[in-house]
Amino acid sequence: MTWLRQVLNLPSDSAVIQEAAAALRAGALVAFPTETVYGLAALALDESAAARIFVAKERPLHDPLIVHIHERGQMDALVREKPRLADRLAAEFWPGPLTLVLPKSERVPNIVTAGGDTVALRLPDHPVALALLRAVAAPLAAPSANRFGRISPTRAEHVLAELAGRIEGLLDGGPTGYGLESTVLDLSKEPARILRPGAITLEQLRRVEASILPDEARPRVGEAKPLRSPGQLPAHYAPRAQVRLASGPQAAIELLRECRRQQAAGQRVGWLALTEDRAQAAAADVSVFLASVDDAAACGRRLYHALRELDERGVAVILARELPDAGLGRAINDRLRRAAKARIGWHGDDD
Ligand code: TXA
Ligand code: MG
């Protein structure tokens, strides 16, 4: 990487944006903040620039990229057809953390869509992201700025930790607002279906269109069911430590039992704790607090940073419990379940 710039005080720092935009136009990779997580940008309509993203992230070519735009009008050149629902949702949620999957136009290179005939579009709600997109004046392909399969970055230092030396630049906009990725909604078929739960909730979407379907029950590790969105790989969003997940009213007690069992086996245990579980979490070697069970937004904002912190503090096992499956809780539980691939065979109640 050749540079790291702080852009906390836009627009006075707009020279920085111009520099980043010029680098992108010349085919570089630049990481930037969005309202969800940090993205790793390259020109979306330039095949060789977009291809470099896959190399830097070690991302398989069958996993398509989200194309970011700064004006709704840019949609038309990128899609082949656009159901009315696309405009209604864009009017309601853009700029914001909703990604719409639509039939792609010929202008979108195949590498961006992983050879598929749909393109994922998003208009982010972050001053740095929007300033950058406007300065480049072209759509930017941008996956989360982490190595493939790992936790999405919610701070510039997370990007540095994984991609330093592989990218040309990084705009540091401080911690991101939601801390969870955008909701990916498939509008290429009817009824529309969520492919990845995220920062815009099912409840919010259904206020605009009641027929929208939730994401499908996800296949467990080892089940060879075809995946509709590669991001549905069960083992995505994984910290290095094993995640052990429990749910329901007895969750904290079950986790405490698991904590003791792991410690007896000589393991260093981390607890990704809700404030309500403070008493039990004190038994762990390291506890990191999210927020109250009633504040899913705060839990979401802290989730990835907390998982990274537990990893950094060298725990072998991370204990966590699910939130109620509603609102942002769905996206948080989705990420926890994927992180907990080791949960298979253990549901917190096997003794
Ligand atoms: O919040 C976000 O969406 C962040 C910021 C940077 O915008 N981006 C992000 O990108 O999370 P990424 O690549 O990490 O995740 C994109 C997800 C993946 O699960 C990918 O498989 C799916 O969107 N996706 C992309 N294009 C698709 C398409 N045409 N059809 C179905 N799924 C698609
Ligand atoms: Mg990602």
Short mmCIF file of C-alpha atoms in Angstrom, two decimals, residues 89-300:
data_model
loop_
_atom_site.label_atom_id
_atom_site.label_comp_id
_atom_site.label_asym_id
_atom_site.label_seq_id
_atom_site.Cartn_x
_atom_site.Cartn_y
_atom_site.Cartn_z
CA LEU A 89 -37.14 0.31 -2.70
CA ALA A 90 -34.44 2.64 -4.00
CA ALA A 91 -36.67 5.64 -3.27
CA GLU A 92 -37.23 4.39 0.27
CA PHE A 93 -33.81 3.03 1.27
CA TRP A 94 -31.14 4.68 -0.91
CA PRO A 95 -28.74 6.01 0.02
CA GLY A 96 -28.54 3.21 2.56
CA PRO A 97 -27.53 -0.37 3.34
CA LEU A 98 -29.73 -2.21 0.83
CA THR A 99 -28.21 -4.07 -2.15
CA LEU A 100 -30.55 -4.88 -5.05
CA VAL A 101 -29.84 -7.85 -7.34
CA LEU A 102 -31.17 -7.22 -10.86
CA PRO A 103 -30.66 -8.64 -14.38
CA LYS A 104 -27.36 -7.18 -15.57
CA SER A 105 -26.76 -5.16 -18.73
CA GLU A 106 -23.96 -5.95 -21.16
CA ARG A 107 -21.89 -3.10 -19.78
CA VAL A 108 -21.16 -4.97 -16.55
CA PRO A 109 -18.11 -7.24 -17.01
CA ASN A 110 -18.63 -10.92 -16.30
CA ILE A 111 -15.87 -10.96 -13.72
CA VAL A 112 -17.91 -8.59 -11.51
CA THR A 113 -20.98 -10.84 -11.59
CA ALA A 114 -18.96 -14.08 -11.45
CA GLY A 115 -20.31 -15.02 -14.84
CA GLY A 116 -23.93 -14.72 -13.67
CA ASP A 117 -26.60 -12.70 -15.44
CA THR A 118 -27.50 -10.53 -12.44
CA VAL A 119 -25.70 -7.57 -10.89
CA ALA A 120 -25.87 -6.42 -7.25
CA LEU A 121 -26.25 -2.62 -6.90
CA ARG A 122 -25.95 -0.42 -3.86
CA LEU A 123 -25.98 3.33 -3.17
CA PRO A 124 -24.16 3.75 0.14
CA ASP A 125 -25.00 6.34 2.80
CA HIS A 126 -21.60 7.58 3.89
CA PRO A 127 -20.10 11.01 3.08
CA VAL A 128 -16.67 9.58 2.18
CA ALA A 129 -18.11 6.80 0.01
CA LEU A 130 -20.38 9.24 -1.81
CA ALA A 131 -17.62 11.84 -2.26
CA LEU A 132 -15.33 9.16 -3.67
CA LEU A 133 -17.96 7.79 -6.05
CA ARG A 134 -18.79 11.30 -7.26
CA ALA A 135 -15.12 12.12 -7.79
CA VAL A 136 -14.49 8.91 -9.74
CA ALA A 137 -17.73 9.51 -11.66
CA ALA A 138 -18.05 5.79 -12.43
CA PRO A 139 -19.46 2.77 -10.59
CA LEU A 140 -17.11 1.03 -8.15
CA ALA A 141 -17.08 -2.69 -7.46
CA ALA A 142 -16.45 -3.14 -3.75
CA PRO A 143 -16.63 -6.20 -1.56
CA SER A 144 -15.88 -5.91 2.14
CA ALA A 145 -12.18 -5.07 2.58
CA ASN A 146 -11.13 -8.29 4.32
CA ARG A 147 -9.49 -11.48 3.15
CA PHE A 148 -12.03 -13.99 1.87
CA GLY A 149 -14.02 -15.81 4.55
CA ARG A 150 -12.85 -13.53 7.34
CA ILE A 151 -14.63 -10.90 9.41
CA SER A 152 -15.62 -7.68 7.61
CA PRO A 153 -13.63 -4.60 8.67
CA THR A 154 -15.44 -1.91 10.66
CA ARG A 155 -12.32 0.23 11.23
CA ALA A 156 -9.40 1.27 9.04
CA GLU A 157 -6.97 -0.69 11.21
CA HIS A 158 -8.88 -3.90 10.45
CA VAL A 159 -8.27 -3.28 6.74
CA LEU A 160 -4.58 -2.62 7.34
CA ALA A 161 -4.24 -5.81 9.34
CA GLU A 162 -5.43 -7.94 6.40
CA LEU A 163 -4.66 -6.03 3.22
CA ALA A 164 -1.56 -3.88 3.84
CA GLY A 165 0.84 -4.41 0.97
CA ARG A 166 -1.92 -5.62 -1.35
CA ILE A 167 -3.79 -2.38 -2.01
CA GLU A 168 -2.77 1.09 -3.15
CA GLY A 169 -4.69 3.16 -0.63
CA LEU A 170 -7.00 3.34 2.36
CA LEU A 171 -9.33 6.16 3.36
CA ASP A 172 -9.77 6.17 7.12
CA GLY A 173 -13.22 7.42 8.07
CA GLY A 174 -13.22 6.06 11.62
CA PRO A 175 -15.52 3.26 12.85
CA THR A 176 -18.47 2.47 10.56
CA GLY A 177 -22.05 3.15 11.64
CA TYR A 178 -23.92 -0.16 11.31
CA GLY A 179 -21.01 -2.56 11.63
CA LEU A 180 -23.00 -5.16 9.64
CA GLU A 181 -23.08 -5.55 5.86
CA SER A 182 -25.93 -4.38 3.63
CA THR A 183 -29.01 -6.53 3.12
CA VAL A 184 -28.81 -8.29 -0.25
CA LEU A 185 -32.24 -8.59 -1.91
CA ASP A 186 -32.85 -10.61 -5.08
CA LEU A 187 -35.24 -8.74 -7.37
CA SER A 188 -34.44 -10.86 -10.42
CA LYS A 189 -37.24 -13.29 -9.52
CA GLU A 190 -40.68 -12.94 -8.03
CA PRO A 191 -41.35 -12.77 -5.20
CA ALA A 192 -38.25 -10.87 -4.11
CA ARG A 193 -36.11 -12.74 -1.59
CA ILE A 194 -33.42 -11.74 0.87
CA LEU A 195 -30.14 -13.48 0.01
CA ARG A 196 -28.20 -12.02 2.93
CA PRO A 197 -29.89 -10.47 5.99
CA GLY A 198 -28.21 -7.19 6.85
CA ALA A 199 -28.55 -3.65 8.09
CA ILE A 200 -32.00 -3.07 6.53
CA THR A 201 -34.38 -5.44 8.28
CA LEU A 202 -37.03 -7.75 6.79
CA GLU A 203 -39.62 -5.77 8.74
CA GLN A 204 -38.51 -2.50 7.10
CA LEU A 205 -38.59 -4.07 3.62
CA ARG A 206 -42.03 -5.58 4.17
CA ARG A 207 -43.44 -2.16 4.97
CA VAL A 208 -42.73 -1.32 1.32
CA GLU A 209 -43.59 -4.74 -0.17
CA ALA A 210 -45.30 -7.35 2.01
CA SER A 211 -44.45 -10.29 -0.30
CA ILE A 212 -40.66 -10.08 0.25
CA LEU A 213 -39.33 -13.43 1.50
CA PRO A 214 -36.73 -13.94 4.23
CA ASP A 215 -33.45 -15.69 3.44
CA GLU A 216 -33.76 -19.44 2.99
CA ALA A 217 -32.79 -21.80 5.75
CA ARG A 218 -29.09 -22.27 5.21
CA PRO A 219 -27.53 -25.65 4.54
CA ARG A 220 -25.29 -26.92 7.29
CA VAL A 221 -21.61 -27.55 6.73
CA GLY A 222 -21.15 -30.71 4.70
CA GLU A 223 -24.56 -30.55 3.02
CA ALA A 224 -24.11 -30.21 -0.71
CA LYS A 225 -27.08 -27.97 -1.46
CA PRO A 226 -26.57 -25.43 -4.26
CA LEU A 227 -26.08 -21.92 -2.87
CA ARG A 228 -28.04 -19.05 -4.43
CA SER A 229 -25.66 -16.40 -3.17
CA PRO A 230 -22.07 -17.39 -2.56
CA GLY A 231 -22.10 -15.23 0.59
CA GLN A 232 -24.37 -17.90 2.03
CA LEU A 233 -21.40 -20.19 2.58
CA PRO A 234 -21.96 -21.35 6.15
CA ALA A 235 -18.39 -20.80 7.30
CA HIS A 236 -18.18 -17.13 6.27
CA TYR A 237 -17.39 -14.28 8.66
CA ALA A 238 -15.17 -16.47 10.78
CA PRO A 239 -12.77 -15.44 13.51
CA ARG A 240 -9.78 -17.72 14.14
CA ALA A 241 -11.17 -19.02 17.42
CA GLN A 242 -13.98 -21.58 17.49
CA VAL A 243 -17.33 -19.96 18.16
CA ARG A 244 -19.78 -21.78 20.44
CA LEU A 245 -23.29 -20.47 20.23
CA ALA A 246 -26.31 -20.98 22.46
CA SER A 247 -29.85 -19.64 22.31
CA GLY A 248 -33.02 -19.51 24.36
CA PRO A 249 -33.73 -18.64 27.99
CA GLN A 250 -31.05 -21.00 29.36
CA ALA A 251 -28.33 -19.76 27.03
CA ALA A 252 -26.18 -18.00 29.62
CA ILE A 253 -26.24 -21.03 31.93
CA GLU A 254 -25.38 -23.39 29.07
CA LEU A 255 -22.51 -21.14 28.02
CA LEU A 256 -21.21 -21.03 31.57
CA ARG A 257 -21.17 -24.83 31.63
CA GLU A 258 -19.35 -24.89 28.31
CA CYS A 259 -16.90 -22.29 29.63
CA ARG A 260 -16.00 -24.52 32.57
CA ARG A 261 -15.73 -27.58 30.36
CA GLN A 262 -13.37 -25.83 27.95
CA GLN A 263 -11.25 -24.40 30.76
CA ALA A 264 -11.02 -27.85 32.34
CA ALA A 265 -9.68 -29.06 28.99
CA GLY A 266 -6.98 -26.37 29.16
CA GLN A 267 -8.54 -23.95 26.65
CA ARG A 268 -8.42 -20.19 27.00
CA VAL A 269 -12.04 -19.02 26.74
CA GLY A 270 -13.42 -15.70 25.46
CA TRP A 271 -16.99 -14.56 26.03
CA LEU A 272 -18.75 -12.27 23.57
CA ALA A 273 -21.19 -11.12 26.17
CA LEU A 274 -24.47 -9.28 26.41
CA THR A 275 -24.61 -6.91 29.37
CA GLU A 276 -27.36 -9.10 30.86
CA ASP A 277 -24.87 -12.01 31.09
CA ARG A 278 -22.23 -10.06 33.00
CA ALA A 279 -22.26 -12.38 36.03
CA GLN A 280 -21.72 -15.57 34.01
CA ALA A 281 -19.24 -13.99 31.61
CA ALA A 282 -16.92 -13.15 34.50
CA ALA A 283 -15.93 -16.84 34.51
CA ALA A 284 -14.28 -16.53 31.09
CA ASP A 285 -10.57 -15.74 30.67
CA VAL A 286 -11.48 -12.73 28.53
CA SER A 287 -14.91 -11.14 28.22
CA VAL A 288 -15.84 -8.47 25.69
CA PHE A 289 -19.23 -6.80 25.99
CA LEU A 290 -21.51 -6.04 23.07
CA ALA A 291 -24.53 -4.25 24.54
CA SER A 292 -27.92 -5.07 26.03
CA VAL A 293 -30.04 -7.79 24.42
CA ASP A 294 -32.58 -5.00 23.79
CA ASP A 295 -30.12 -2.91 21.76
CA ALA A 296 -29.46 -4.95 18.62
CA ALA A 297 -28.14 -1.85 16.81
CA ALA A 298 -25.34 -1.40 19.35
CA CYS A 299 -24.64 -5.16 19.33
CA GLY A 300 -24.34 -5.03 15.52
#
